[in-house]
Short mmCIF file of C-alpha atoms in Angstrom, two decimals:
data_model
loop_
_atom_site.label_atom_id
_atom_site.label_comp_id
_atom_site.label_asym_id
_atom_site.label_seq_id
_atom_site.Cartn_x
_atom_site.Cartn_y
_atom_site.Cartn_z
CA MET A 1034 119.61 152.60 110.24
CA ARG A 1035 122.83 150.61 110.76
CA ASN A 1036 125.90 151.76 108.78
CA PRO A 1037 126.42 148.98 106.14
CA ASP A 1038 130.16 149.24 106.58
CA THR A 1039 130.08 148.15 110.21
CA PRO A 1040 129.60 144.61 111.37
CA PRO A 1041 126.01 143.76 112.40
CA PRO A 1042 125.37 143.36 116.13
CA ALA A 1043 125.35 139.83 117.73
CA ALA A 1044 121.55 139.82 117.98
CA SER A 1045 121.22 140.48 114.27
CA ARG A 1046 123.74 137.70 113.49
CA ARG A 1047 121.69 135.20 115.64
CA ARG A 1048 118.47 136.10 113.84
CA THR A 1049 120.29 135.61 110.53
CA ILE A 1050 121.53 132.22 111.61
CA VAL A 1051 118.14 131.03 112.76
CA ALA A 1052 116.24 132.29 109.80
CA THR A 1053 118.72 131.00 107.24
CA THR A 1054 119.13 127.64 108.97
CA ILE A 1055 115.48 126.91 109.21
CA GLY A 1056 114.61 128.15 105.66
CA ASN A 1057 117.57 126.42 104.10
CA GLY A 1058 116.87 123.24 106.06
CA LEU A 1059 113.31 123.22 104.74
CA GLU A 1060 114.64 123.67 101.18
CA PHE A 1061 117.04 120.71 101.57
CA PHE A 1062 114.24 118.59 103.12
CA ASP A 1063 112.25 119.18 99.97
CA PHE A 1064 115.06 118.54 97.60
CA THR A 1065 116.69 115.49 99.21
CA VAL A 1066 113.61 113.54 100.55
CA TYR A 1067 113.19 112.26 96.94
CA GLY A 1068 116.51 110.33 97.30
CA PHE A 1069 115.25 108.51 100.40
CA LEU A 1070 112.25 107.33 98.42
CA ALA A 1071 114.20 106.16 95.36
CA LEU A 1072 113.12 102.41 95.60
CA VAL A 1073 109.40 103.28 95.95
CA ILE A 1074 109.34 105.98 93.22
CA GLY A 1075 111.23 103.58 90.88
CA LYS A 1076 108.42 100.93 91.16
CA LEU A 1077 105.72 103.48 90.64
CA PHE A 1078 107.06 105.61 87.88
CA PHE A 1079 109.42 103.25 85.98
CA PRO A 1080 107.55 99.94 86.24
CA THR A 1081 108.45 98.67 82.84
CA PHE A 1082 112.15 98.24 83.66
CA THR A 1083 114.04 95.71 85.74
CA SER A 1084 114.76 96.44 89.43
CA TYR A 1085 118.21 97.59 88.48
CA GLY A 1086 116.69 99.72 85.62
CA GLN A 1087 114.18 101.30 88.01
CA LEU A 1088 116.92 102.17 90.54
CA LEU A 1089 119.19 103.57 87.80
CA LEU A 1090 116.44 105.73 86.36
CA THR A 1091 115.30 106.89 89.77
CA VAL A 1092 118.74 108.03 90.86
CA ALA A 1093 119.16 109.55 87.39
CA SER A 1094 115.96 111.61 87.97
CA PHE A 1095 117.43 112.54 91.33
CA GLY A 1096 120.49 113.69 89.53
CA VAL A 1097 118.55 115.46 86.82
CA GLY A 1098 117.57 118.07 89.36
CA PHE A 1099 121.23 119.14 89.37
CA ILE A 1100 121.26 119.79 85.66
CA MET A 1101 119.27 122.97 86.41
CA ARG A 1102 121.51 124.01 89.29
CA PRO A 1103 124.02 125.98 87.20
CA LEU A 1104 121.18 127.87 85.47
CA GLY A 1105 119.43 128.53 88.76
CA GLY A 1106 122.76 129.58 90.22
CA ILE A 1107 123.45 132.00 87.34
CA VAL A 1108 119.91 133.56 87.19
CA ILE A 1109 119.21 133.72 90.96
CA GLY A 1110 122.68 134.60 91.81
CA ALA A 1111 122.55 137.60 89.53
CA TYR A 1112 119.15 138.50 90.93
CA ALA A 1113 120.70 138.42 94.46
CA ASP A 1114 123.52 140.68 93.41
CA ARG A 1115 121.08 143.12 91.81
CA ALA A 1116 117.91 143.04 93.94
CA GLY A 1117 119.30 141.70 97.22
CA ARG A 1118 119.86 138.43 99.06
CA LYS A 1119 116.41 138.41 100.77
CA LYS A 1120 114.41 138.60 97.57
CA ALA A 1121 116.43 135.85 95.89
CA MET A 1122 115.91 133.63 98.94
CA THR A 1123 112.16 134.26 98.86
CA LEU A 1124 111.98 133.25 95.20
CA THR A 1125 113.75 129.99 95.80
CA ILE A 1126 111.33 129.04 98.53
CA PHE A 1127 108.36 129.34 96.18
CA LEU A 1128 110.05 127.38 93.37
CA MET A 1129 110.96 124.55 95.73
CA ALA A 1130 107.41 124.35 97.04
CA LEU A 1131 106.09 124.26 93.46
CA GLY A 1132 108.36 121.25 92.68
CA CYS A 1133 107.11 119.46 95.76
CA ALA A 1134 103.49 120.06 94.76
CA LEU A 1135 104.06 118.46 91.39
CA ILE A 1136 105.67 115.36 92.83
CA ALA A 1137 103.06 115.09 95.57
CA PHE A 1138 100.07 115.10 93.26
CA THR A 1139 101.40 113.47 90.08
CA PRO A 1140 99.58 110.23 89.15
CA THR A 1141 101.72 107.18 88.78
CA TYR A 1142 102.70 105.43 85.49
CA ALA A 1143 99.83 103.05 85.92
CA ALA A 1144 97.37 105.95 85.77
CA ILE A 1145 98.74 108.28 83.08
CA GLY A 1146 101.56 106.33 81.48
CA VAL A 1147 104.77 107.92 80.28
CA ALA A 1148 103.48 111.42 81.23
CA ALA A 1149 104.08 110.43 84.96
CA PRO A 1150 107.89 110.23 84.84
CA ILE A 1151 107.98 113.27 82.55
CA VAL A 1152 106.16 115.40 85.26
CA ILE A 1153 108.47 114.03 87.88
CA VAL A 1154 111.55 115.13 85.87
CA VAL A 1155 110.03 118.56 85.34
CA ALA A 1156 109.47 118.91 89.05
CA ARG A 1157 113.03 117.85 89.74
CA LEU A 1158 114.28 120.47 87.22
CA ILE A 1159 112.31 123.24 89.03
CA GLN A 1160 113.70 122.09 92.38
CA GLY A 1161 117.26 122.01 90.91
CA PHE A 1162 116.82 125.59 89.65
CA SER A 1163 115.70 126.67 93.09
CA ALA A 1164 118.47 124.86 94.91
CA GLY A 1165 121.07 126.36 92.60
CA GLY A 1166 120.18 129.81 93.71
CA GLU A 1167 119.43 129.12 97.33
CA VAL A 1168 122.94 128.04 98.43
CA GLY A 1169 124.62 131.05 96.92
CA ALA A 1170 122.26 133.62 98.25
CA SER A 1171 121.98 132.15 101.73
CA THR A 1172 125.80 131.53 102.19
CA THR A 1173 126.58 134.98 100.88
CA LEU A 1174 124.13 136.54 103.30
CA LEU A 1175 125.72 134.51 106.20
CA VAL A 1176 129.19 135.57 105.28
CA GLU A 1177 128.23 139.22 104.91
CA HIS A 1178 126.71 139.29 108.31
CA ALA A 1179 129.94 137.98 109.81
CA THR A 1180 133.18 139.62 111.03
CA PRO A 1181 136.56 138.60 109.54
CA ALA A 1182 137.07 136.59 112.86
CA ASN A 1183 133.91 134.50 112.68
CA ARG A 1184 133.15 134.05 109.01
CA GLY A 1185 133.77 130.25 109.20
CA TYR A 1186 131.36 129.93 112.06
CA MET A 1187 128.65 131.91 110.26
CA ALA A 1188 129.12 130.11 106.94
CA SER A 1189 129.09 126.79 108.79
CA TRP A 1190 125.27 127.13 109.46
CA GLN A 1191 124.71 126.78 105.66
CA PHE A 1192 126.07 123.22 105.82
CA ALA A 1193 124.43 122.62 109.24
CA SER A 1194 121.12 123.51 107.71
CA GLN A 1195 121.73 121.00 104.97
CA GLY A 1196 122.28 118.42 107.72
CA LEU A 1197 119.08 119.51 109.33
CA GLY A 1198 117.18 119.02 106.12
CA VAL A 1199 118.59 115.51 105.73
CA LEU A 1200 117.77 114.68 109.34
CA MET A 1201 114.20 115.86 108.89
CA GLY A 1202 113.81 113.89 105.65
CA ALA A 1203 115.24 110.70 107.18
CA VAL A 1204 113.02 111.00 110.25
CA VAL A 1205 109.81 111.65 108.22
CA VAL A 1206 110.43 108.88 105.73
CA GLY A 1207 111.70 106.53 108.34
CA GLY A 1208 108.67 107.17 110.57
CA LEU A 1209 106.31 106.49 107.67
CA THR A 1210 108.07 103.29 106.79
CA LEU A 1211 107.70 102.02 110.37
CA ALA A 1212 104.13 103.31 110.84
CA LEU A 1213 102.68 102.09 107.48
CA THR A 1214 102.48 98.75 105.79
CA PRO A 1215 104.53 98.35 102.61
CA GLU A 1216 101.33 98.43 100.60
CA ALA A 1217 100.16 101.68 102.19
CA MET A 1218 103.56 103.22 101.79
CA GLN A 1219 103.58 102.41 98.09
CA ASP A 1220 99.93 103.42 97.65
CA TRP A 1221 99.93 106.92 99.28
CA GLY A 1222 102.37 107.22 102.13
CA TRP A 1223 105.30 108.14 99.94
CA ARG A 1224 103.42 111.33 98.94
CA LEU A 1225 103.16 112.66 102.47
CA PRO A 1226 106.77 113.96 102.70
CA PHE A 1227 106.19 116.03 99.62
CA VAL A 1228 102.94 117.42 101.00
CA ILE A 1229 104.84 118.36 104.11
CA GLY A 1230 107.48 120.01 101.89
CA MET A 1231 104.87 122.25 100.37
CA LEU A 1232 104.64 124.00 103.76
CA ILE A 1233 108.01 125.56 102.91
CA ALA A 1234 106.28 128.49 101.18
CA PRO A 1235 104.33 130.05 104.17
CA VAL A 1236 106.88 128.96 106.84
CA GLY A 1237 109.86 130.24 104.72
CA MET A 1238 108.13 133.58 104.02
CA TYR A 1239 107.42 134.13 107.64
CA ILE A 1240 110.93 133.38 109.01
CA ARG A 1241 112.72 135.27 106.24
CA ARG A 1242 110.56 138.36 106.40
CA HIS A 1243 112.65 139.79 109.26
CA LEU A 1244 116.04 139.08 107.80
CA GLU A 1245 118.33 142.08 107.43
CA GLU A 1246 119.53 142.62 103.91
CA SER A 1247 123.38 142.56 103.59
CA LEU A 1248 123.67 144.05 100.07
CA HIS A 1249 123.62 147.88 100.42
CA VAL A 1250 124.19 149.86 97.30
CA ALA A 1251 123.64 153.62 97.26
CA PRO A 1252 121.28 154.84 94.54
CA GLN A 1253 123.96 157.15 93.14
CA THR A 1254 126.44 154.25 93.07
CA ALA A 1255 123.91 152.01 91.35
CA ALA A 1256 123.30 154.70 88.73
CA ARG A 1257 127.07 154.94 87.89
CA ALA A 1258 127.60 151.17 87.89
CA PRO A 1259 128.22 149.65 84.48
CA ARG A 1260 125.46 147.42 83.05
CA GLU A 1261 127.82 144.58 82.61
CA SER A 1262 126.31 141.27 83.79
CA SER A 1263 127.62 139.74 86.91
CA LEU A 1264 128.18 136.42 85.18
CA LYS A 1265 130.40 138.06 82.62
CA VAL A 1266 132.43 139.78 85.34
CA VAL A 1267 132.86 136.53 87.27
CA CYS A 1268 133.93 134.58 84.21
CA THR A 1269 136.21 137.13 82.63
CA GLN A 1270 137.82 138.71 85.75
CA HIS A 1271 137.76 135.69 88.06
CA GLY A 1272 137.79 132.77 85.64
CA ARG A 1273 140.80 131.01 87.10
CA THR A 1274 139.31 131.25 90.63
CA VAL A 1275 136.09 129.74 89.29
CA LEU A 1276 137.80 126.70 87.77
CA ALA A 1277 139.99 126.12 90.82
CA ALA A 1278 136.99 126.51 93.15
CA ILE A 1279 134.95 123.95 91.19
CA LEU A 1280 137.92 121.54 91.36
CA LEU A 1281 138.05 122.10 95.09
CA LEU A 1282 134.36 121.38 95.43
CA VAL A 1283 134.69 117.94 93.74
CA GLY A 1284 135.80 116.01 96.79
CA GLY A 1285 133.29 117.53 99.27
CA THR A 1286 130.24 117.26 97.02
CA THR A 1287 130.97 113.70 95.84
CA ALA A 1288 131.39 112.63 99.52
CA ALA A 1289 128.28 114.40 100.55
CA TYR A 1290 126.00 112.75 97.95
CA VAL A 1291 127.53 109.23 98.37
CA VAL A 1292 127.65 109.25 102.12
CA THR A 1293 124.42 111.03 102.84
CA PHE A 1294 122.03 109.83 100.12
CA TYR A 1295 123.49 106.86 98.19
CA MET A 1296 124.51 104.82 101.29
CA ALA A 1297 120.79 104.40 102.28
CA THR A 1298 120.06 102.78 98.93
CA TYR A 1299 123.36 100.87 99.00
CA ALA A 1300 122.57 99.48 102.46
CA VAL A 1301 119.20 98.19 101.41
CA ARG A 1302 120.01 96.84 97.91
CA GLU A 1303 123.62 95.62 98.33
CA LEU A 1304 123.89 94.80 101.99
CA GLY A 1305 120.30 93.54 102.65
CA LEU A 1306 119.63 95.77 105.60
CA ALA A 1307 116.14 96.96 106.45
CA PRO A 1308 114.91 100.32 105.01
CA SER A 1309 114.37 101.58 108.50
CA VAL A 1310 118.04 100.88 109.43
CA ALA A 1311 119.21 102.61 106.27
CA LEU A 1312 117.19 105.68 107.01
CA LEU A 1313 118.28 105.71 110.56
CA GLY A 1314 121.86 105.83 109.21
CA ALA A 1315 120.97 108.68 106.92
CA GLY A 1316 119.47 110.47 109.88
CA LEU A 1317 122.77 109.97 111.76
CA THR A 1318 124.72 111.71 109.00
CA GLY A 1319 122.32 114.66 109.02
CA LEU A 1320 122.57 114.86 112.88
CA ILE A 1321 126.31 114.86 112.81
CA SER A 1322 126.44 117.52 110.13
CA PHE A 1323 124.01 119.72 112.02
CA VAL A 1324 125.79 119.39 115.40
CA LEU A 1325 129.41 119.38 114.26
CA ALA A 1326 129.39 122.02 111.53
CA PRO A 1327 129.50 125.14 113.90
CA PHE A 1328 132.40 123.67 115.77
CA VAL A 1329 134.31 122.99 112.54
CA GLY A 1330 133.42 126.50 111.40
CA ARG A 1331 135.02 128.00 114.55
CA LEU A 1332 138.09 125.77 114.06
CA SER A 1333 138.49 127.02 110.54
CA ASP A 1334 138.52 130.60 111.83
CA VAL A 1335 141.48 129.65 114.04
CA VAL A 1336 143.64 127.31 111.92
CA GLY A 1337 142.58 128.53 108.46
CA ARG A 1338 140.44 127.05 105.74
CA LYS A 1339 143.18 125.43 103.53
CA PRO A 1340 145.06 123.39 106.23
CA LEU A 1341 141.74 122.00 107.52
CA ILE A 1342 140.57 121.01 104.03
CA LEU A 1343 143.98 119.44 103.21
CA TRP A 1344 144.30 117.28 106.23
CA SER A 1345 140.67 116.25 106.46
CA ARG A 1346 140.69 115.08 102.81
CA ILE A 1347 143.87 113.18 103.28
CA ALA A 1348 142.30 111.41 106.24
CA MET A 1349 139.19 110.82 104.26
CA ALA A 1350 141.04 109.24 101.32
CA ILE A 1351 142.78 106.89 103.74
CA VAL A 1352 139.70 105.63 105.66
CA ILE A 1353 137.14 105.30 102.78
CA TYR A 1354 138.26 101.97 101.39
CA PRO A 1355 138.68 100.22 104.79
CA CYS A 1356 135.34 101.49 105.82
CA PHE A 1357 133.54 99.94 102.72
CA LEU A 1358 135.62 96.77 103.20
CA TRP A 1359 134.53 96.34 106.78
CA LEU A 1360 130.93 97.16 105.93
CA ASN A 1361 130.79 94.50 103.25
CA ALA A 1362 132.47 91.96 105.53
CA SER A 1363 130.14 92.63 108.30
CA PRO A 1364 126.93 94.22 107.08
CA THR A 1365 125.25 94.90 110.41
CA PRO A 1366 123.43 97.97 111.68
CA ALA A 1367 126.16 98.67 114.20
CA VAL A 1368 128.91 98.63 111.55
CA LEU A 1369 126.79 100.75 109.22
CA PHE A 1370 126.28 103.41 111.85
CA THR A 1371 129.97 103.40 112.80
CA VAL A 1372 131.16 103.72 109.14
CA LEU A 1373 128.61 106.47 108.43
CA GLY A 1374 129.70 108.34 111.62
CA LEU A 1375 133.32 108.18 110.60
CA LEU A 1376 132.70 109.33 107.06
CA SER A 1377 130.31 112.04 108.23
CA VAL A 1378 132.98 113.53 110.51
CA GLY A 1379 135.37 113.63 107.59
CA LEU A 1380 132.71 115.14 105.37
CA VAL A 1381 131.96 117.95 107.74
CA ALA A 1382 135.63 118.67 108.39
CA GLN A 1383 136.32 119.24 104.70
CA THR A 1384 133.05 120.76 103.59
CA VAL A 1385 132.58 123.58 106.12
CA PRO A 1386 135.85 125.37 105.35
CA GLY A 1387 135.27 124.74 101.68
CA ILE A 1388 131.78 126.29 101.60
CA THR A 1389 133.19 129.19 103.55
CA MET A 1390 136.02 129.79 101.07
CA LEU A 1391 133.57 129.99 98.07
CA PRO A 1392 131.98 133.41 98.80
CA GLU A 1393 135.24 134.72 100.32
CA MET A 1394 136.81 134.47 96.70
CA PHE A 1395 134.57 137.01 95.09
CA PRO A 1396 134.01 140.83 95.54
CA LYS A 1397 130.71 141.94 97.09
CA ALA A 1398 129.18 143.11 93.81
CA VAL A 1399 129.33 139.64 92.20
CA ARG A 1400 129.61 137.48 95.34
CA ALA A 1401 126.27 135.69 95.10
CA SER A 1402 126.78 135.09 91.40
CA GLY A 1403 130.25 133.76 91.79
CA MET A 1404 129.35 131.58 94.80
CA SER A 1405 126.23 130.19 92.98
CA LEU A 1406 128.05 129.51 89.81
CA VAL A 1407 130.88 127.53 91.39
CA TYR A 1408 128.67 125.63 93.78
CA SER A 1409 125.97 124.73 91.34
CA VAL A 1410 128.28 123.65 88.58
CA GLY A 1411 130.42 121.64 90.93
CA VAL A 1412 127.44 119.87 92.56
CA ALA A 1413 125.75 119.29 89.24
CA LEU A 1414 128.81 117.72 87.61
CA PHE A 1415 130.06 115.61 90.55
CA GLY A 1416 127.50 115.59 93.37
CA GLY A 1417 124.07 115.03 91.89
CA PHE A 1418 125.10 112.18 89.75
CA ALA A 1419 127.35 110.54 92.29
CA PRO A 1420 124.54 108.10 93.33
CA PHE A 1421 124.05 107.34 89.56
CA ILE A 1422 127.72 106.82 88.87
CA SER A 1423 128.16 104.65 91.96
CA THR A 1424 125.18 102.50 90.97
CA TRP A 1425 126.55 102.12 87.41
CA LEU A 1426 130.04 101.36 88.60
CA LEU A 1427 128.80 98.71 90.96
CA ASN A 1428 126.81 96.93 88.23
CA ALA A 1429 129.53 97.37 85.57
CA THR A 1430 132.34 95.98 87.68
CA GLY A 1431 130.36 93.54 89.82
CA SER A 1432 132.30 94.87 92.80
CA LYS A 1433 130.55 96.19 95.88
CA LEU A 1434 133.65 98.29 96.60
CA ALA A 1435 133.43 100.32 93.37
CA PRO A 1436 131.77 103.29 95.06
CA ALA A 1437 134.67 103.42 97.47
CA TRP A 1438 137.26 103.73 94.67
CA TYR A 1439 135.23 106.37 93.00
CA LEU A 1440 134.96 108.37 96.13
CA VAL A 1441 138.73 108.06 96.88
CA ALA A 1442 139.54 109.19 93.38
CA MET A 1443 137.39 112.35 93.56
CA THR A 1444 138.74 113.20 97.00
CA VAL A 1445 142.35 113.02 95.80
CA VAL A 1446 141.72 114.93 92.61
CA SER A 1447 139.90 117.77 94.47
CA LEU A 1448 143.13 118.50 96.48
CA LEU A 1449 144.56 120.11 93.32
CA GLY A 1450 142.08 122.98 93.64
CA LEU A 1451 143.83 124.18 96.85
CA LEU A 1452 147.01 125.03 94.92
CA TRP A 1453 145.42 128.01 93.08
CA LEU A 1454 143.11 129.46 95.78
CA ARG A 1455 143.86 132.15 98.33
CA ASP A 1456 143.05 131.61 102.01
CA HIS A 1457 141.16 134.64 103.26
CA THR A 1458 140.81 133.49 106.86
CA GLY A 1459 140.73 136.50 109.21
CA ARG A 1460 141.01 139.04 106.37
CA ASP A 1461 138.54 141.76 105.34
CA ILE A 1462 137.08 140.36 102.11
CA ASP A 1463 135.60 143.74 101.11
CA ALA A 1464 138.91 145.62 101.41
CA ALA A 1465 140.38 147.23 98.35
CA GLY A 1466 142.56 144.79 96.39
CA ALA A 1467 141.26 141.74 98.28
CA HIS A 1468 140.00 140.15 95.01
CA ALA A 1469 142.39 141.42 92.38
CA PRO A 1470 141.55 139.68 89.06
CA ALA A 1471 143.72 136.65 88.34
CA ARG A 1472 146.25 137.12 85.63
#
């Protein structure tokens, strides 16, 4: 048996990357494909409202999944710190598959009335609970299988896997949109991605069965450990770190959900582009995230997390408004793809070092809990409802540039989080004193 205090061999790290990337990619496919079907789902489950009301309620039901993320992060994060990362990741797989099954087989409003949107909301709550625990457990596992010199690279596969999930979702929904008539897509085609998503349970179980656990606690140590909850430890001993980390997360998570998910709806509804073009653009963002994330992770191991976040966010804040201005002045597929490409590069450059910093901030005993709490709260407050806020702002102001101003504001505000956070690049995060409680 390998000594838990020594870094895992390269072969073990590769297996961890593959298993985590595929499993997490499947989870994000399940969670995000709903966003690509917002217009269809709105017509079927909220038919008594105007087209604007349908869209607003659909993106709200997309966002409602994020309400449960903090609870899922707290519960599953604590479970990961107590029972191990592998068991927590297995639990999230089954919960995500359950949410997919509910969406896939729920009759529409025309068949069962108001019960239909209620079931959809319940399904999104279950998926949100699952996603809240998945990111913390999987990122913690990746970081704990790394050496101090390659933690950025290892953690980058968490974001790369999110890009893979988005890419798969866009390809599946885009393929169905091209292959089926609008009537067939609205009748039954929209359900197929969720049926595919149900496959996450057996596939995820298989690929994660051979993961090596990174949480090793000796029985005698566990017996002497205080019964204080990991959430209490995180909040009382690392409360300032939690608040600063959530603030740091604001810029990246807002950009992620505007660029990756809302822009597909924006392109169809506001710019008049074809759904297939919008989905191709979404697929492009997923592809860029998947391909570029590991390179950015390696770069963060060399130059540090904070400098990379700082300069990428400054660049992002500068280009957002001109990109939206150009897109509205010339709403063509080529311009859409160029804008999404530019914004996606900025998104990856700031998010990969950010997501690496989160688990680095907490000691091993509460690492999954701390990571899950910060990420799920930050995403719930500022990410999941970014499409809703963008839609509301656009309608309230009458300006198609309103989402750009919102994104710029969140990007600038998030820079404040860097002031209170340590940069652990290249350091041993399990060394004594590495996580002294903030005073």
